[in-house]
PDB file of C-alpha atoms in Angstrom:
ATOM      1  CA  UNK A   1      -1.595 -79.036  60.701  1.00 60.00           C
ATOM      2  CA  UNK A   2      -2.454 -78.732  57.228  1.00 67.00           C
ATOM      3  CA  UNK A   3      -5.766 -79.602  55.398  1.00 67.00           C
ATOM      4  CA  UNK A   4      -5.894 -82.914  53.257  1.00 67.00           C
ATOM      5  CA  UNK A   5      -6.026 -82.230  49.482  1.00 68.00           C
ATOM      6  CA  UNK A   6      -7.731 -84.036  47.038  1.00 63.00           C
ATOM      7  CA  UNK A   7      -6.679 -84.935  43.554  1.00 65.00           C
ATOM      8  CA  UNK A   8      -7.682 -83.251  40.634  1.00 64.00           C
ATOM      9  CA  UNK A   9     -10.958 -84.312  38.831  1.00 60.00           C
ATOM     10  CA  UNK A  10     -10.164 -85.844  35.149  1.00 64.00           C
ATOM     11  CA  UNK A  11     -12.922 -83.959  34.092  1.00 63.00           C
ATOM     12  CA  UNK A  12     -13.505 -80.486  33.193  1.00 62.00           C
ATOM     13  CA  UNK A  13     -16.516 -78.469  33.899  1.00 57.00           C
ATOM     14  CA  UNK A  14     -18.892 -77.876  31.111  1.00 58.00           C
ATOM     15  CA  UNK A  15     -18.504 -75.036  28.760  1.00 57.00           C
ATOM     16  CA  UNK A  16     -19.877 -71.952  29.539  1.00 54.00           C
ATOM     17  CA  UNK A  17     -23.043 -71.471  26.816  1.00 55.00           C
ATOM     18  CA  UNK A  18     -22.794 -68.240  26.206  1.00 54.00           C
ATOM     19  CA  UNK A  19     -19.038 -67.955  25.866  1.00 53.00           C
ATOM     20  CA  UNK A  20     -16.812 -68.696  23.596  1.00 54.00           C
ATOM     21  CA  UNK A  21     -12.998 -69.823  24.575  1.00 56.00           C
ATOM     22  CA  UNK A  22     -12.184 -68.548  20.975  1.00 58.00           C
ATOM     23  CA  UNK A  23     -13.833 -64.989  21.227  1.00 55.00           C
ATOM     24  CA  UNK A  24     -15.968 -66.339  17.716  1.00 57.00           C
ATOM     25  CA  UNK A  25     -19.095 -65.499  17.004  1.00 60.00           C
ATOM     26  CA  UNK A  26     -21.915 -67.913  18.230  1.00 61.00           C
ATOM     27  CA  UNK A  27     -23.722 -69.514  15.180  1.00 56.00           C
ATOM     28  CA  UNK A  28     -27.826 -68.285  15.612  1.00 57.00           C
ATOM     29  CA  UNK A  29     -30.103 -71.081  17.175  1.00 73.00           C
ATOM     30  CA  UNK A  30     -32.682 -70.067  14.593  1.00 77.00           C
ATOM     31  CA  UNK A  31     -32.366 -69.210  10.328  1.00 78.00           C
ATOM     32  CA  UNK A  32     -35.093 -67.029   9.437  1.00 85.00           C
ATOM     33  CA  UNK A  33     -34.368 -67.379   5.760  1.00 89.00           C
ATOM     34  CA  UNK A  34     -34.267 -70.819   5.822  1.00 90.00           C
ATOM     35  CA  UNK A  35     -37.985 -70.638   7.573  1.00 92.00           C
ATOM     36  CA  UNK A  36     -38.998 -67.713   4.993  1.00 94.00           C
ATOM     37  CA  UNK A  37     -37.487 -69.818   2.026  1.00 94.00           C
ATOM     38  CA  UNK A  38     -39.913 -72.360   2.924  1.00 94.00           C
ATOM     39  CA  UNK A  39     -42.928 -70.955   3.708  1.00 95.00           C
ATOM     40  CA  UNK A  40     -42.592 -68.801   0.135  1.00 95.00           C
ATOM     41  CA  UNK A  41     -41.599 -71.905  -1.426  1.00 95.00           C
ATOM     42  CA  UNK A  42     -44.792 -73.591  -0.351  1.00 95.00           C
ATOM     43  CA  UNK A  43     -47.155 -70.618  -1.275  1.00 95.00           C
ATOM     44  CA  UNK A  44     -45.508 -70.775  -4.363  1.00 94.00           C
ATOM     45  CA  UNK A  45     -46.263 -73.990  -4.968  1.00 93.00           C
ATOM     46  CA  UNK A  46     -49.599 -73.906  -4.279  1.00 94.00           C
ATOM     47  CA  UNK A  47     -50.387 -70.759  -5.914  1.00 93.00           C
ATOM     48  CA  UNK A  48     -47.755 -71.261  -9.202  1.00 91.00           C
ATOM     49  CA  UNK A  49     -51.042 -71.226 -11.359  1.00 90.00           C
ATOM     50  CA  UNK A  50     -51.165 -67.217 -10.954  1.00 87.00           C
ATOM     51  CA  UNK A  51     -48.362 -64.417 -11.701  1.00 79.00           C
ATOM     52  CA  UNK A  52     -47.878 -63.117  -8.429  1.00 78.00           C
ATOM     53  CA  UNK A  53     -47.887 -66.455  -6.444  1.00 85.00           C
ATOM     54  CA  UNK A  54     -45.618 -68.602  -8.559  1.00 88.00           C
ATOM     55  CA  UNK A  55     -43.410 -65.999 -10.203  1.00 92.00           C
ATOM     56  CA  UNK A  56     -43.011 -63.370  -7.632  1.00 94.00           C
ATOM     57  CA  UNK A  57     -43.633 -65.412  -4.331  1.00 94.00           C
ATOM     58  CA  UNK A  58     -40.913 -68.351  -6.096  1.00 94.00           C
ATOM     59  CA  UNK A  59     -38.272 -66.009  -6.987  1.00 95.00           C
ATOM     60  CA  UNK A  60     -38.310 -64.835  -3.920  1.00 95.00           C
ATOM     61  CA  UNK A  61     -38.147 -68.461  -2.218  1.00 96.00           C
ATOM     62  CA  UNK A  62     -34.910 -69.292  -4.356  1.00 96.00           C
ATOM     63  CA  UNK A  63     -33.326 -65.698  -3.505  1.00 96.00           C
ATOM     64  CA  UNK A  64     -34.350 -66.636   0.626  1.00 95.00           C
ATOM     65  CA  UNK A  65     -32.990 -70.184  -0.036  1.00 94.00           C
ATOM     66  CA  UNK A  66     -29.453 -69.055  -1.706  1.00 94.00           C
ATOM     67  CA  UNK A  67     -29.218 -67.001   1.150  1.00 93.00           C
ATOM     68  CA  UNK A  68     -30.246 -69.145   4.035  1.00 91.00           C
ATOM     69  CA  UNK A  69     -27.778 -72.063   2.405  1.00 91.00           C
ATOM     70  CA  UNK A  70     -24.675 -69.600   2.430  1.00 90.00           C
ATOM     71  CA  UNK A  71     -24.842 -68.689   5.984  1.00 87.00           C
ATOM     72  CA  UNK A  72     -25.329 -72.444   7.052  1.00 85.00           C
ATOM     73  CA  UNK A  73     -22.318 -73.374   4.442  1.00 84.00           C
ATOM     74  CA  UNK A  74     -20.425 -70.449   6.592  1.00 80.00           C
ATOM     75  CA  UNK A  75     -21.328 -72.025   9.999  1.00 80.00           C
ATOM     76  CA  UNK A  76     -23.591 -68.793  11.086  1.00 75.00           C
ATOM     77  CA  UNK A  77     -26.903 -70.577  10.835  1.00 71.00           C
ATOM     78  CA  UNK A  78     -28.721 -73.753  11.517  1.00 81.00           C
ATOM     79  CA  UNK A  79     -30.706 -75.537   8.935  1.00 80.00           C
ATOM     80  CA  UNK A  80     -29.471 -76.366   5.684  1.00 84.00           C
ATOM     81  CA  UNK A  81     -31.934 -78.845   4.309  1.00 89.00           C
ATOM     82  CA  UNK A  82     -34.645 -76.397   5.242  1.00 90.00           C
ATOM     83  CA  UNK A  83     -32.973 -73.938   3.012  1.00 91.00           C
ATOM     84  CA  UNK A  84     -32.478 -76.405   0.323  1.00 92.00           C
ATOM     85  CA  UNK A  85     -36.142 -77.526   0.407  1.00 94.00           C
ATOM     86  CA  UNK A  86     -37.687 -74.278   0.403  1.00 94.00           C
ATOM     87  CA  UNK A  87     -35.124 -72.955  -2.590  1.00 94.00           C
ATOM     88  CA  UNK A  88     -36.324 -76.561  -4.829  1.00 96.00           C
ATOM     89  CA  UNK A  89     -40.175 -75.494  -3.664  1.00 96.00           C
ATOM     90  CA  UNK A  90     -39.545 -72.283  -5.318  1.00 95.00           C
ATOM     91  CA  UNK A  91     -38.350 -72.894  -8.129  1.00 96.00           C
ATOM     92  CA  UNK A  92     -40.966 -75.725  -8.886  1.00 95.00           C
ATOM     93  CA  UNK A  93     -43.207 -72.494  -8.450  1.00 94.00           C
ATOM     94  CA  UNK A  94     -41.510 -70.649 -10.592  1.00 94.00           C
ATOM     95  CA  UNK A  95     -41.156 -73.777 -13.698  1.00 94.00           C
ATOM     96  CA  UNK A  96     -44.727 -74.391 -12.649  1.00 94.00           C
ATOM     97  CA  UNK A  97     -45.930 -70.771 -13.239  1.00 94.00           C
ATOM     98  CA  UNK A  98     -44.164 -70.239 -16.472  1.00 92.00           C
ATOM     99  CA  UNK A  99     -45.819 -73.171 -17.967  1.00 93.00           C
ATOM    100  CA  UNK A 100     -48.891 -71.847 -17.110  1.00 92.00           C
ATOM    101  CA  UNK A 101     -47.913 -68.370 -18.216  1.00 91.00           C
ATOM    102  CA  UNK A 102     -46.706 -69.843 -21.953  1.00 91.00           C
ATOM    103  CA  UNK A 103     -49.839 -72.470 -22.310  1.00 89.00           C
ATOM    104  CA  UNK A 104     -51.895 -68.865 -21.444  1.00 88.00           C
ATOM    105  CA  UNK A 105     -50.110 -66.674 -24.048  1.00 88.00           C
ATOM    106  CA  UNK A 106     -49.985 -69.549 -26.794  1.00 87.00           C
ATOM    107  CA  UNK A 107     -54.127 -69.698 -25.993  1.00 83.00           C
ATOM    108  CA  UNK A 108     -54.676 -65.847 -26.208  1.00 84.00           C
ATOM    109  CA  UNK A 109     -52.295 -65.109 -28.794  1.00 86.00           C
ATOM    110  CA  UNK A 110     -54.443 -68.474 -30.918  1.00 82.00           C
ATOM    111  CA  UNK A 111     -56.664 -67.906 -34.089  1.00 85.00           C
ATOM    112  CA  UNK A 112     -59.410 -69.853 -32.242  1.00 84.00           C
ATOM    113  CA  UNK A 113     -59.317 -67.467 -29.911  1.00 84.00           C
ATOM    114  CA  UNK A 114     -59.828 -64.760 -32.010  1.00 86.00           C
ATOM    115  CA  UNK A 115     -62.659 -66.464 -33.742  1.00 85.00           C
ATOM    116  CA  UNK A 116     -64.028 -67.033 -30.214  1.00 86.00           C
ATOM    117  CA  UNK A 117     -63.596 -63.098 -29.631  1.00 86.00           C
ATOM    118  CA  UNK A 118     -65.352 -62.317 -32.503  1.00 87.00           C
ATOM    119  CA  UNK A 119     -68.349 -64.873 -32.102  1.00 88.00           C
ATOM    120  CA  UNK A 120     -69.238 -63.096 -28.503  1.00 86.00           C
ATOM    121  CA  UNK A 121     -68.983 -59.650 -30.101  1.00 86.00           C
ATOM    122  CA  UNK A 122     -71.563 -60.780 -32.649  1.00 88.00           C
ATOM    123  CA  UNK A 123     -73.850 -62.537 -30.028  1.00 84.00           C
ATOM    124  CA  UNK A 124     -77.455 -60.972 -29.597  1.00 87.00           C
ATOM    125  CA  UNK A 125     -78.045 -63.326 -25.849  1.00 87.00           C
ATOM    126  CA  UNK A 126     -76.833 -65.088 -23.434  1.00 90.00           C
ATOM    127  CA  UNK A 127     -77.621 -68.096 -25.149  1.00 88.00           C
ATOM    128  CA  UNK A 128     -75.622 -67.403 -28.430  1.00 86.00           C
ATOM    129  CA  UNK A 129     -72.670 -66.477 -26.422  1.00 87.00           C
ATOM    130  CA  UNK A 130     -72.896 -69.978 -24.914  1.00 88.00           C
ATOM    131  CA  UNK A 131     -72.713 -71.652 -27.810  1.00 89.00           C
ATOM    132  CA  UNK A 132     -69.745 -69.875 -28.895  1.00 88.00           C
ATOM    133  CA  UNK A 133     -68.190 -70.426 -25.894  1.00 87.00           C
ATOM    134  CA  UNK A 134     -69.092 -74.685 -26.946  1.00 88.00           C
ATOM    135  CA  UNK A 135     -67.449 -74.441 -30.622  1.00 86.00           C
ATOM    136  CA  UNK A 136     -64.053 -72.481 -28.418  1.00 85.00           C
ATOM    137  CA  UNK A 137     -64.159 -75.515 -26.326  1.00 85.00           C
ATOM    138  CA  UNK A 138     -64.653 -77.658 -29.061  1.00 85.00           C
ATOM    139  CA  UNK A 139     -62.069 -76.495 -31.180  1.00 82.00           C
ATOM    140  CA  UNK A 140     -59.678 -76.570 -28.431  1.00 76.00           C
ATOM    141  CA  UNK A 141     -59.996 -80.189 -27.581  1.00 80.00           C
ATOM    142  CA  UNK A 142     -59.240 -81.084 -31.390  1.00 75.00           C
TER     143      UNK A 142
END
């Protein structure tokens, strides 16, 4: 006597998770520039107003970005718009800083700035060297 058989289920069991049929390379479950790109990318934007934080700390965020968006683009990574968003934070640090950077060198490099240097090297007290620092402001805002 022979055992009864039962027809064939029409479905398959669930992939194994940790293989792959085609012997590829499992994308990562985690991007570490994409996470890097944005937390530079933030710092940069809140710090663009000095060298280091929106030059250094936003050309780094675009480098992490560029990065982060070619491995997604090659299927190796997870998180593309992260990427993206921490790459456009950066280099809003990066405009950001160099604005302040030229607005700085164009206010140093100014004859009322000279004539404000000059005024505090002739001051005799503190309260000369506040007006001086008045008639800088002054001439500034005209």
């Amino acid at each position: 006597m022979s055992l009864p058989s039962y027809p064939d289920s029409p479905y398959s069991a669930p992939p194994v998770s940790d293989h792959d049929s085609y012997g590829g390379q499992q994308p990562a479950r985690t991007n570490g520039f994409a996470v890097a790109a944005l937390v530079l990318g933030l710092l940069a934007c809140l710090f663009f107003w000095t060298v280091v934080g929106g030059l250094l700390l936003g050309l780094l965020a675009v480098v992490f970005g560029i990065i982060a968006a070619l491995r997604t683009r090659q299927g190796r990574a997870p998180r593309r718009v992260m990427a993206i968003v921490g790459a456009v934070f950066g280099a809003l640090g990066l405009i950001g800083s160099a604005i302040v950077l030229v607005v700085a060198v164009s206010v140093f490099d100014s004859q009322e700035f000279k004539d404000f240097e000059s005024c505090v090297d002739r001051a005799n007290g503190q309260a000369a060297e506040d007006r001086c620092t008045e008639d800088f402001i002054d001439e500034l805002s005209n």
